[in-house]
Short mmCIF file of C-alpha atoms in Angstrom, two decimals:
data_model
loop_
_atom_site.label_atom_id
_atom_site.label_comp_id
_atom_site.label_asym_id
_atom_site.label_seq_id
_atom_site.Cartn_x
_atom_site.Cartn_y
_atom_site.Cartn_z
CA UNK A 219 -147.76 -113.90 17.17
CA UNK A 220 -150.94 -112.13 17.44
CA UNK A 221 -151.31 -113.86 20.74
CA UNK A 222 -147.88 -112.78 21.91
CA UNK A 223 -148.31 -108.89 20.90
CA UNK A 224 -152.45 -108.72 20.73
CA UNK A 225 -154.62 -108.41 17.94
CA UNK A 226 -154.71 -105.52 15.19
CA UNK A 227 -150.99 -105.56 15.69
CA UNK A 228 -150.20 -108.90 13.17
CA UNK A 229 -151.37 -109.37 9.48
CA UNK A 230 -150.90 -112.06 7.09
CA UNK A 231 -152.73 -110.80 4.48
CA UNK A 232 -151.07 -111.72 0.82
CA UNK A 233 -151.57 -107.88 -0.02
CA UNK A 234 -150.16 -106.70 3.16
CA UNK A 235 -147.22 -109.19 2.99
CA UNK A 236 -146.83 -108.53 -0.70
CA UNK A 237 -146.33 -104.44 0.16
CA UNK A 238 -144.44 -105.19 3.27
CA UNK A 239 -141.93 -107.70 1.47
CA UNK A 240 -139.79 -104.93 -0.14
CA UNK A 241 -138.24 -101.22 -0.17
CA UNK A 242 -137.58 -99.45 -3.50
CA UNK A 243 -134.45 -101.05 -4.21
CA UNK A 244 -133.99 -103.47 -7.01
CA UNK A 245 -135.08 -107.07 -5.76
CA UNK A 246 -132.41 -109.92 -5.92
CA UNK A 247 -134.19 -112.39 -4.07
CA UNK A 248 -138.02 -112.34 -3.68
CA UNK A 249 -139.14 -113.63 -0.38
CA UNK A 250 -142.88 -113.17 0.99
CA UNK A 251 -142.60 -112.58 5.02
CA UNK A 252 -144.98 -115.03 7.06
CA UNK A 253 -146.63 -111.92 8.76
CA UNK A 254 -146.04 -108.14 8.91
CA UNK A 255 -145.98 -107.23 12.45
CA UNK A 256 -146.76 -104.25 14.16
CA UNK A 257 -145.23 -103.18 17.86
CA UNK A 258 -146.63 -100.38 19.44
CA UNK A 259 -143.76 -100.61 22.62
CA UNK A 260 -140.23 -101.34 23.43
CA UNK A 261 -142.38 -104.14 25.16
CA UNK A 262 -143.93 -105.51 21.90
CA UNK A 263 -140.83 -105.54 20.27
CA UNK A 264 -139.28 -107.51 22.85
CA UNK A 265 -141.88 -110.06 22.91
CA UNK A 266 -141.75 -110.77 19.21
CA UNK A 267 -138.13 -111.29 19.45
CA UNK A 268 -137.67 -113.47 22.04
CA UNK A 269 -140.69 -115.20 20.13
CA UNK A 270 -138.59 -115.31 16.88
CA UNK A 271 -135.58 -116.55 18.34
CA UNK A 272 -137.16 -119.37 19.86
CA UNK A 273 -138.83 -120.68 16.59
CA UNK A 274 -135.32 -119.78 15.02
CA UNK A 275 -137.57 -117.01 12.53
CA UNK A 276 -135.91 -114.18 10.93
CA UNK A 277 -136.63 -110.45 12.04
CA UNK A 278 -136.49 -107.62 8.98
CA UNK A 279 -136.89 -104.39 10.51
CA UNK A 280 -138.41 -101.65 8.47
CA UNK A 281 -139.11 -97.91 8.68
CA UNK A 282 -140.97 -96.27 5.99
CA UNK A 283 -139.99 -98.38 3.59
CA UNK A 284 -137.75 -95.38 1.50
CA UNK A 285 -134.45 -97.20 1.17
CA UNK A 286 -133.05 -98.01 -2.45
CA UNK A 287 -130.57 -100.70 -1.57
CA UNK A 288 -132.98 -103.48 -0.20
CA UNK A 289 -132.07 -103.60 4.18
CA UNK A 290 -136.02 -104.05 4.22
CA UNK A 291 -136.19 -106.85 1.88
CA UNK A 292 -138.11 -110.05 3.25
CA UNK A 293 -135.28 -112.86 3.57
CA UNK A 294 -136.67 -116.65 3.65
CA UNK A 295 -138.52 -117.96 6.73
CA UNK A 296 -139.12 -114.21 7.69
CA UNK A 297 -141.13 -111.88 9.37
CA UNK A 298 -141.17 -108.06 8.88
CA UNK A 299 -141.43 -106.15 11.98
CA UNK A 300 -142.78 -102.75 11.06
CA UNK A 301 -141.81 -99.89 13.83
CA UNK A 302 -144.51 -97.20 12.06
CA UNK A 303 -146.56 -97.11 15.00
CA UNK A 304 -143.65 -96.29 17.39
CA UNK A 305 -143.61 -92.99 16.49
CA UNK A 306 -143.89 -90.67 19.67
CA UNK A 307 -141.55 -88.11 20.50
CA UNK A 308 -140.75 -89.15 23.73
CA UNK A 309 -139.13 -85.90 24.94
CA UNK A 310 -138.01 -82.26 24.38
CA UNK A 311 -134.93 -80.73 25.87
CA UNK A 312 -134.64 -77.28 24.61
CA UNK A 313 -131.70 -76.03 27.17
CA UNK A 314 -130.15 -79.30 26.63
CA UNK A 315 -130.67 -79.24 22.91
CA UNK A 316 -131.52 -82.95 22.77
CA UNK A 317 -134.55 -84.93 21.64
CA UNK A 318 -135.58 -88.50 22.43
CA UNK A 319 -137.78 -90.31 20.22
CA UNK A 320 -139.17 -93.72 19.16
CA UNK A 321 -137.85 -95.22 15.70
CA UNK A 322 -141.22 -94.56 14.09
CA UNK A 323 -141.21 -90.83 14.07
CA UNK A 324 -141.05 -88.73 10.94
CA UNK A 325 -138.29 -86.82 10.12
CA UNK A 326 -140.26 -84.05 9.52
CA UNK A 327 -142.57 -84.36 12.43
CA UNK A 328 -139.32 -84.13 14.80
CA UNK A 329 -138.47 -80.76 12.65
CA UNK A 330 -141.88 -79.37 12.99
CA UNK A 331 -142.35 -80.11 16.75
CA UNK A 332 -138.57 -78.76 17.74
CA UNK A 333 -139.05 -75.56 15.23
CA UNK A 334 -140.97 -73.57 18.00
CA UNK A 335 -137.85 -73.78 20.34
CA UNK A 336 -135.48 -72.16 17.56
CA UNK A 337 -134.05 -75.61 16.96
CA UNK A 338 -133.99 -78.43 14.43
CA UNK A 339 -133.06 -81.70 13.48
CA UNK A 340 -130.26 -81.32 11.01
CA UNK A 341 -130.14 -84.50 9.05
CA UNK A 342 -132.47 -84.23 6.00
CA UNK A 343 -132.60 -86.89 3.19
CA UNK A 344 -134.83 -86.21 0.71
CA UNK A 345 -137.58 -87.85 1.73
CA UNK A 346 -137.64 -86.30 5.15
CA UNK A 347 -141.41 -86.20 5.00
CA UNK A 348 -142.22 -89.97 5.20
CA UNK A 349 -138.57 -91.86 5.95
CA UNK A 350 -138.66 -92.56 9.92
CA UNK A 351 -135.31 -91.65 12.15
CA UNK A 352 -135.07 -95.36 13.12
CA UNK A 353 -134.62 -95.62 9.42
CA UNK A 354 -132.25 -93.05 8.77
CA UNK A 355 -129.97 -94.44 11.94
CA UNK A 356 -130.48 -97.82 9.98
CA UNK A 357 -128.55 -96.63 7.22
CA UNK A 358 -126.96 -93.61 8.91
CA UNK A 359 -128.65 -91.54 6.50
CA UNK A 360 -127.37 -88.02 5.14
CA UNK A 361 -128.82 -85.48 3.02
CA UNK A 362 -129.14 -82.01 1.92
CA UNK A 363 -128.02 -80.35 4.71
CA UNK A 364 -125.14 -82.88 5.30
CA UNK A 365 -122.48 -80.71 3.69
CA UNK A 366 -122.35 -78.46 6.49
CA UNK A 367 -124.24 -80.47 9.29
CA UNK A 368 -123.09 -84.13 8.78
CA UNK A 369 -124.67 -87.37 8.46
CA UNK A 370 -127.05 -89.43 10.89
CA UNK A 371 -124.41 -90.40 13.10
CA UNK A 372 -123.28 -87.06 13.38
CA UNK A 373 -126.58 -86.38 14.82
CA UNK A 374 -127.21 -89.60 17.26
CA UNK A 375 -125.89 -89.41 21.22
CA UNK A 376 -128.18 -92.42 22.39
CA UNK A 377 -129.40 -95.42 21.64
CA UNK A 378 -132.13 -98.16 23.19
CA UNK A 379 -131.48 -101.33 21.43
CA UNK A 380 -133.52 -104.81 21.71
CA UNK A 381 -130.55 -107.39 21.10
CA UNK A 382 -131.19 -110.82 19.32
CA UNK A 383 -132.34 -112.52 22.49
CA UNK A 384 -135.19 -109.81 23.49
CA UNK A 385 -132.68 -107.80 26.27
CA UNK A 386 -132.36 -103.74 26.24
CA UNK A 387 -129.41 -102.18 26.50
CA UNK A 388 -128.75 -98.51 26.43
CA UNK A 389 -126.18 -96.62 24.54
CA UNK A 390 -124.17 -93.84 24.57
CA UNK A 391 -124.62 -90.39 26.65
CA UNK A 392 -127.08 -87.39 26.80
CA UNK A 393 -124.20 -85.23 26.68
CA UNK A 394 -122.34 -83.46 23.65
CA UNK A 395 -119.06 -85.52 24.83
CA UNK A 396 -118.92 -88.72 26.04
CA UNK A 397 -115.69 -91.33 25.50
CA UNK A 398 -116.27 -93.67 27.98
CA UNK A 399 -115.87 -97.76 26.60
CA UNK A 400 -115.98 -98.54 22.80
CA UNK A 401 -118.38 -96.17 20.65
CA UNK A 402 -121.40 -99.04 20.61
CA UNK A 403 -123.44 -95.95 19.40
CA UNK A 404 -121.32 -95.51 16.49
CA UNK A 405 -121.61 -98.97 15.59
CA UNK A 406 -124.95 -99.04 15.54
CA UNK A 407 -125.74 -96.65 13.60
CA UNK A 408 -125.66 -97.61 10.17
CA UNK A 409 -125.55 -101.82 10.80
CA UNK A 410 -129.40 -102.18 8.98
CA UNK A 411 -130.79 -103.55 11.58
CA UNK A 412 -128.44 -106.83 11.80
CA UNK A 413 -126.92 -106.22 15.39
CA UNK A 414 -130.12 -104.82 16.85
CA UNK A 415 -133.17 -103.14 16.81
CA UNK A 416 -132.93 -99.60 17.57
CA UNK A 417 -136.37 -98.69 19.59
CA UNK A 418 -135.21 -95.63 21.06
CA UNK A 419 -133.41 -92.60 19.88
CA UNK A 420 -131.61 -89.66 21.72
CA UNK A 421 -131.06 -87.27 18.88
CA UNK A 422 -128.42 -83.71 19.13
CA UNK A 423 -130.56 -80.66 17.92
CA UNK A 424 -128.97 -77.79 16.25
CA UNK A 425 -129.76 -74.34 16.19
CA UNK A 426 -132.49 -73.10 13.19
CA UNK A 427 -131.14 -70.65 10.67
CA UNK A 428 -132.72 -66.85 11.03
CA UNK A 429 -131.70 -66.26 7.54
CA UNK A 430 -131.04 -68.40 4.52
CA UNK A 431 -129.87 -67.70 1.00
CA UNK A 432 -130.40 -69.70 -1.79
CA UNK A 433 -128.22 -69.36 -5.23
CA UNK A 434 -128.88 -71.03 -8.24
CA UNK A 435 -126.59 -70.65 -10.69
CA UNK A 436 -127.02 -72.43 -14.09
CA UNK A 437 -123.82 -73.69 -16.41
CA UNK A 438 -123.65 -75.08 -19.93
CA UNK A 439 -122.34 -78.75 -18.81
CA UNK A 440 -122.10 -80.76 -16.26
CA UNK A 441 -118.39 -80.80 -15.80
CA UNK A 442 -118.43 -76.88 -15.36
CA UNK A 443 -120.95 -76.71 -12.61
CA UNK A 444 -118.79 -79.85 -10.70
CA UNK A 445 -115.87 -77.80 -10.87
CA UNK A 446 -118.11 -74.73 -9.19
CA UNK A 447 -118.03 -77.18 -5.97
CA UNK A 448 -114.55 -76.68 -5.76
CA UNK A 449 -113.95 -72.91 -6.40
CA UNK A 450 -116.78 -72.91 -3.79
CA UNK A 451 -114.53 -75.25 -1.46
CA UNK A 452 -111.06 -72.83 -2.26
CA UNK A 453 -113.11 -69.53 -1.38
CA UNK A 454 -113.44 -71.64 2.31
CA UNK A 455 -116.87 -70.66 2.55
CA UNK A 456 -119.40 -73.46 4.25
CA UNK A 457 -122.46 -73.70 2.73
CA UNK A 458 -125.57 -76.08 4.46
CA UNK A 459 -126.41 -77.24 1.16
CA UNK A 460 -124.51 -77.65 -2.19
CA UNK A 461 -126.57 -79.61 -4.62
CA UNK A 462 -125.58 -80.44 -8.35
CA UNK A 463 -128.20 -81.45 -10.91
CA UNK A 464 -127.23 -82.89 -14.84
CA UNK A 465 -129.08 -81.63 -17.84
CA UNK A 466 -131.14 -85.12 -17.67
CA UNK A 467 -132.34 -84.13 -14.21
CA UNK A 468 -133.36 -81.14 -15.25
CA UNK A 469 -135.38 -82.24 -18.51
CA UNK A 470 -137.18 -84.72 -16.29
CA UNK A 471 -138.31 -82.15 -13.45
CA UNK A 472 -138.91 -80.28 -16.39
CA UNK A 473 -141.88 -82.45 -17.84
CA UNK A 474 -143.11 -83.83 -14.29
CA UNK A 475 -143.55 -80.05 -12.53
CA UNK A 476 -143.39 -78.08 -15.61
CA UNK A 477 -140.36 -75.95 -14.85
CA UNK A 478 -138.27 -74.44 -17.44
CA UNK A 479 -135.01 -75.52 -15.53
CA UNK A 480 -133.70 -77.06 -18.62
CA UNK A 481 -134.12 -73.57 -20.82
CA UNK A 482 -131.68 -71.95 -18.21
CA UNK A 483 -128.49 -73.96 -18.62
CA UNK A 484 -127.54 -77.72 -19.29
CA UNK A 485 -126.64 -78.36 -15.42
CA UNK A 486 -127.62 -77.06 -12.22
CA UNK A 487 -125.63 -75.91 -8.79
CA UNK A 488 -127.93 -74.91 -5.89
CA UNK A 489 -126.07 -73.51 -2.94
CA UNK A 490 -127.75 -72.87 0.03
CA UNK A 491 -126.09 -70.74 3.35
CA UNK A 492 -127.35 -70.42 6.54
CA UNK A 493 -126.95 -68.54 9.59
CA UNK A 494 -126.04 -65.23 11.04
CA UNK A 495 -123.18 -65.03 8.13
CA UNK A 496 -125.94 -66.03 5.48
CA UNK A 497 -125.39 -62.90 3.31
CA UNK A 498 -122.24 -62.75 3.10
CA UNK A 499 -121.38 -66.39 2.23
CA UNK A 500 -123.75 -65.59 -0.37
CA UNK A 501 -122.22 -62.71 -2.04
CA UNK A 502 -118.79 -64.39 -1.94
CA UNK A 503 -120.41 -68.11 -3.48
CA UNK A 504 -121.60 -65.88 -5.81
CA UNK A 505 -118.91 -64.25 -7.30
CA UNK A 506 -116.72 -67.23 -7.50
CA UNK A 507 -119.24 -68.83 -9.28
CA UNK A 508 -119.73 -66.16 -12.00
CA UNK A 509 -116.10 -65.94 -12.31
CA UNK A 510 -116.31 -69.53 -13.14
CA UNK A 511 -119.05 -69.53 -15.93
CA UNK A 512 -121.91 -70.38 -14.11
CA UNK A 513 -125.08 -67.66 -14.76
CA UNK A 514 -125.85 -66.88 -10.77
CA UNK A 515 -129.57 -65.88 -10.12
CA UNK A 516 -130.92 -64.20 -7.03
CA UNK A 517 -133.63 -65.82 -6.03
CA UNK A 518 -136.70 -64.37 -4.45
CA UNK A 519 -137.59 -66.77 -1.44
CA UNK A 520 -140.52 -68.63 -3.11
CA UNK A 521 -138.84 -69.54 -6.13
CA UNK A 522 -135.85 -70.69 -3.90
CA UNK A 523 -137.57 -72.89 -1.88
CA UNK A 524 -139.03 -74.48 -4.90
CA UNK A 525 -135.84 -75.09 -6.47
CA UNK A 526 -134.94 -76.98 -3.48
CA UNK A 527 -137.95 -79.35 -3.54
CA UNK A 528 -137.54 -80.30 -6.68
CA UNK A 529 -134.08 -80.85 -6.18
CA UNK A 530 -135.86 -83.13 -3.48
CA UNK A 531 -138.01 -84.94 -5.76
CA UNK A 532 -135.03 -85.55 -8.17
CA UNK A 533 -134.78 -88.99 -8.19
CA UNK A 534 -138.13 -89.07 -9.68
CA UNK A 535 -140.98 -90.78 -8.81
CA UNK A 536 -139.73 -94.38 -10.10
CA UNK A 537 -139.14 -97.30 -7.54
CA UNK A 538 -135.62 -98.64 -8.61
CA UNK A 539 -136.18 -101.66 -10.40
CA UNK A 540 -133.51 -104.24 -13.02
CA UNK A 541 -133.88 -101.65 -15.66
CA UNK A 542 -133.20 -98.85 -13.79
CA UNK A 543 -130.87 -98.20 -10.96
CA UNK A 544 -130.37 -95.72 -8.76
CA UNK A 545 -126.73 -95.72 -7.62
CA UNK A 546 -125.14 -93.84 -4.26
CA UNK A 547 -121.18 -93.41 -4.56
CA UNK A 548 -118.94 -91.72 -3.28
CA UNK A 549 -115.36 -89.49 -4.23
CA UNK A 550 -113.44 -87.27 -2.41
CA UNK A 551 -114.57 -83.86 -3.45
CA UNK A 552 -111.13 -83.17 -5.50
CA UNK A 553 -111.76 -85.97 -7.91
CA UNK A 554 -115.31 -85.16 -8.43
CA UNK A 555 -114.72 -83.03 -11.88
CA UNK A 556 -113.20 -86.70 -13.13
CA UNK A 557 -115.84 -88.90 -11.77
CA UNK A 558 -118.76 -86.88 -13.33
CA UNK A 559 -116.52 -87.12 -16.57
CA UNK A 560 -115.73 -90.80 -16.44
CA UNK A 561 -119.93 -91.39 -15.45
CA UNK A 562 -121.00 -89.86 -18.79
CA UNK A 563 -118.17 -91.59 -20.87
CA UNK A 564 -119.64 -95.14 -19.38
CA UNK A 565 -122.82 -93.81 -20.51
CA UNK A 566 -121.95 -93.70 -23.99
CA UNK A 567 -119.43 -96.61 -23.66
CA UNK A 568 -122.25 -99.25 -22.99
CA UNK A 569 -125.16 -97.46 -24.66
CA UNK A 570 -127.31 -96.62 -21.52
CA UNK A 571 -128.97 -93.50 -20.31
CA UNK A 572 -127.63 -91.36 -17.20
CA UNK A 573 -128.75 -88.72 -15.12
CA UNK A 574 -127.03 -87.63 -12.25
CA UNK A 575 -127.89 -86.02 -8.52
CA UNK A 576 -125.34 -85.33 -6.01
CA UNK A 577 -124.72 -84.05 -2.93
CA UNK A 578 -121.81 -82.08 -4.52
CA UNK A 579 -120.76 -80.66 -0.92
CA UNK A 580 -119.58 -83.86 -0.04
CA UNK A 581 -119.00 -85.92 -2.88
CA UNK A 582 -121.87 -88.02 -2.35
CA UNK A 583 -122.94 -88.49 -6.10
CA UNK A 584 -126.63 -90.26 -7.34
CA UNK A 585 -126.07 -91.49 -10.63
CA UNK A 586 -128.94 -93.12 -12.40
CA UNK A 587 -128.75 -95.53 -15.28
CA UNK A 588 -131.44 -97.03 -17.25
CA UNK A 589 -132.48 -98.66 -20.25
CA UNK A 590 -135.87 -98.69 -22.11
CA UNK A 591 -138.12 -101.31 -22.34
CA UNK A 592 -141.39 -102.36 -23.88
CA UNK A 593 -143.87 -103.51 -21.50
CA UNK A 594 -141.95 -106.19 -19.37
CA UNK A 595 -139.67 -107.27 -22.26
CA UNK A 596 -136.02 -105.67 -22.46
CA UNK A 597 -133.20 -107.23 -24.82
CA UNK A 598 -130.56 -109.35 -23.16
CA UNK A 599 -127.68 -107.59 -24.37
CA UNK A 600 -128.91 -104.26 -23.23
CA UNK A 601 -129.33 -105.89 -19.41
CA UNK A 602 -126.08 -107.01 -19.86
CA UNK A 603 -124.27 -103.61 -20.77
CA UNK A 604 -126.30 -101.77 -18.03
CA UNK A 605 -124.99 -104.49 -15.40
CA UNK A 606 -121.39 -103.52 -16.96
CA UNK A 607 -121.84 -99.74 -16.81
CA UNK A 608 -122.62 -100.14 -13.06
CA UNK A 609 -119.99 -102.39 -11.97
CA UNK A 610 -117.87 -99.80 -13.83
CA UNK A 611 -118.94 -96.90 -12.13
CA UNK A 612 -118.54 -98.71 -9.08
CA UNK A 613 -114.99 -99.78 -9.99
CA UNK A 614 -113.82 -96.14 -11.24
CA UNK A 615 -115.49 -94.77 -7.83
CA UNK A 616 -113.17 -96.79 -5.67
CA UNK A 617 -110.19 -96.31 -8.12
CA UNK A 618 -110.50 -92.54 -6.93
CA UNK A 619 -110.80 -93.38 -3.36
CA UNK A 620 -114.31 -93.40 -3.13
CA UNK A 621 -117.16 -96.02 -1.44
CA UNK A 622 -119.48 -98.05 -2.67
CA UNK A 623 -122.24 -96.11 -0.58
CA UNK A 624 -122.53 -92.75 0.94
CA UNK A 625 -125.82 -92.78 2.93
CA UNK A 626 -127.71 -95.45 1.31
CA UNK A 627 -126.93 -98.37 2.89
CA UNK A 628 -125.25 -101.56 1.65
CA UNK A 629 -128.42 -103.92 2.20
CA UNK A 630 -129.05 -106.45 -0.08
CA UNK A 631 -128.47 -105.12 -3.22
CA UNK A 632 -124.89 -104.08 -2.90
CA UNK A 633 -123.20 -106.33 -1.17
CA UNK A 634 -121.78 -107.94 -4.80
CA UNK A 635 -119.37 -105.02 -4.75
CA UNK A 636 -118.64 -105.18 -0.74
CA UNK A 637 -115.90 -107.05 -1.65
CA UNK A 638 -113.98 -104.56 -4.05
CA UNK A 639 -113.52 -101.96 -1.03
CA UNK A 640 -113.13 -103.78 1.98
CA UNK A 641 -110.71 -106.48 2.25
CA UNK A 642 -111.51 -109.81 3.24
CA UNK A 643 -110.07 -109.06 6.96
CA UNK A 644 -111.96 -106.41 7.57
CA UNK A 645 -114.94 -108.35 6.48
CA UNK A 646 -114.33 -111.54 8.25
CA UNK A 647 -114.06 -109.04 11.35
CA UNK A 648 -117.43 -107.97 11.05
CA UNK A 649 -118.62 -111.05 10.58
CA UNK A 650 -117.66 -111.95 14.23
CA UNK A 651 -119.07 -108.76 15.50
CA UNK A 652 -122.17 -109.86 14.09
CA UNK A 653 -122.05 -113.70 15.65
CA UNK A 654 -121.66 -111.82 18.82
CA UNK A 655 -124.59 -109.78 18.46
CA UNK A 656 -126.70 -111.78 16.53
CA UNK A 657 -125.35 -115.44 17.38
CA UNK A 658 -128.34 -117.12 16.13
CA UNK A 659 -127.84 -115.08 12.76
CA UNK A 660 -131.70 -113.76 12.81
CA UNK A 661 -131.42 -109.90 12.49
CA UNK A 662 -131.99 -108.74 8.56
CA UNK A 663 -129.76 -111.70 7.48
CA UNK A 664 -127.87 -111.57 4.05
CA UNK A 665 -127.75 -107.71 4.38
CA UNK A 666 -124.86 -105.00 4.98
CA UNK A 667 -121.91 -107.53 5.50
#
């Protein structure tokens, strides 16, 4: 390999491979890649496949290495091919309001380099500072922001894609519109890295706010504040971001950034607006949330924009692991009071802790189970009834007409539930999409489908 794509760019160290062999999602199946390798150009990348597919080797392609449902864990008889150093922003069209970049680039770097041109780059997961945009079209990442901006794909008018026997193909259109032949685009975005490896991105750039408003407005339960989303939603106001934080959440930022969130109410809703109409969205969010309960602050702009990074760092610093497991459901917004609800009766039901995050705007809900240990050791039965309360939340998400994942990503970790929401039709369907991508099966295998 290091022959093929030049020295510096391959490493088989055991503590390289051992970093490079995972994401932060709870790990199934343990495999050690055979080298981590590093392409610098569309070139490289092509090399290393056609490589691979002669020796019949598995490619894993990786980003940052953010994700929390395992698309970047090592499979057997694998390499990892890490796009990091890909990271140039290839172009800037401010009258065009497009971008084209490499997968390696930083969310945050694309924001920071478009921001003098009044734009921005409107997809923000939460850890926009170090997840890459080849990894959020991986996974077809959301957000913060997603509420009133959308999702990844929402974002995405182009793709350059190395296929599974080193060829290039181009995707989709620089313009806004564009229906000609099957959306290939669409499909790509979000397939982990199992049809193709995404080395290019053409990216849709929106305009940055002038003015933003941030409320905060604190309730005594949980249940209260979810039902804030929807008297939000009936007013017909838009916000960019609606974020909803539990008691637990709040406890924890509590002790990690010493805040006194948790003196202030039991639960959390941050709404954000944006725009021209900024102020007046505000005023109206506001008074439909007092009339609800909720105590509404005013925040002065410091204390607003720290409220929304540590609604950023939220999940905690923990890597997901088997006794704790962050989860990434979804429920249409209407049923969201009675998700929340049936979430903390599981809690209770099978004796494990909860906290919950969502992305309230659009259902997308975070909850997070766990159970203590001591040291490595954790009881049996107390694995067992936190395996139960997540295949029940799963279960009572999809009862509601809600998903398995919202922006996470099935990967590796979640394909035990696949099952439960798409039929075995549907399934079997993608599973010949994929042959005819991938017919040698050695893109990310065992992940997404």
């Amino acid at each position: 390999m290091a022959g093929i794509v030049g020295e510096g760019k391959v490493t088989a160290q055991e503590d390289d491979l051992l970093r490079y062999a995972v994401d932060q999602a709870p790990v199934t199946d343990f495999q050690l890649p055979l080298a981590v390798v590093f392409p610098e150009s569309v070139a490289d990348v092509q090399a290393v496949v056609r490589s691979c597919a002669a020796a019949g080797i598995a490619i894993v392609p990786r980003g940052a290495g953010t994700g929390v449902s395992g698309g970047a864990h090592a499979t057997r008889n694998s390499i990892i091919l890490s796009l990091e150093r890909m990271d140039r922003i290839l172009a800037i069209n401010a009258d065009d309001e497009t971008a084209v970049v490499e997968p390696g680039v930083v969310n945050a770097a694309l924001n920071e380099a478009v921001a003098p041109y009044g734009l921005m780059y409107a997809p923000d997961p939460a850890s926009f500072r170090s997840s890459t945009i080849g990894g959020n079209v991986a996974t077809n990442a959301g957000g913060l922001r997603c509420a009133k901006y959308g999702v990844t794909r929402d974002s995405v008018l182009a793709l350059d894609v190395v296929l599974a026997d080193g060829s290039l193909i181009h995707t989709g259109h620089q313009t806004f519109k564009g229906v000609a032949g099957y959306d290939l685009t669409g499909l790509l975005v979000g397939s982990e890295g199992t049809l193709g490896i995404v080395v290019g991105v053409t990216v849709r750039l929106k305009y940055l706010p002038q003015e933003v408003h941030t409320i905060a407005a604190f309730y005594p339960d949980f249940r209260s504040a979810a039902a804030g989303v929807l008297a939000v939603g009936k007013a017909r106001v838009q916000p960019a971001i609606m974020e909803l934080l539990d008691g637990g959440t709040l406890a924890q930022l509590d002790d990690l950034y010493g805040s006194d969130l948790r003196a202030r109410g039991r639960s959390l809703l941050l709404v954000q607006t944006d725009g021209f109409g900024a102020a007046a969205e505000a005023d109206v969010v506001r008074r439909v949330l007092q009339a609800g309960g909720a105590t509404v602050t005013t925040e002065a702009s410091a204390e607003a924009e720290r409220l929304v990074e540590l609604r950023r760092h939220s999940r905690g610093a923990e890597v997901d692991d088997e006794y704790r497991v962050g989860e990434d459901v979804a429920v249409p917004r209407s049923r969201l009071v009675d998700y929340v609800a049936a979430l903390e009766a599981m809690a209770a039901q099978y004796r494990v802790q909860l906290k919950v995050v969502a992305h309230a705007g659009d259902g997308n809900l975070h909850p997070t189970f766990w159970i203590e240990r001591q040291a490595d050791a954790v009881d049996p039965d107390a694995m067992e009834r936190l395996q139960s309360a997540l295949d029940h939340s799963i279960t009572e998400a999809l009862a509601m007409g809600g998903t398995i994942t919202g922006e996470h990503g099935v990967g590796q970790y979640k394909l035990r539930w696949l099952g439960q929401e798409q039929p075995e039709a549907v399934r079997e369907l993608q599973r010949r999409i994929k042959d005819l991508f991938d017919p040698s099966g050695i893109l990310n295998p065992g992940k997404a489908i």
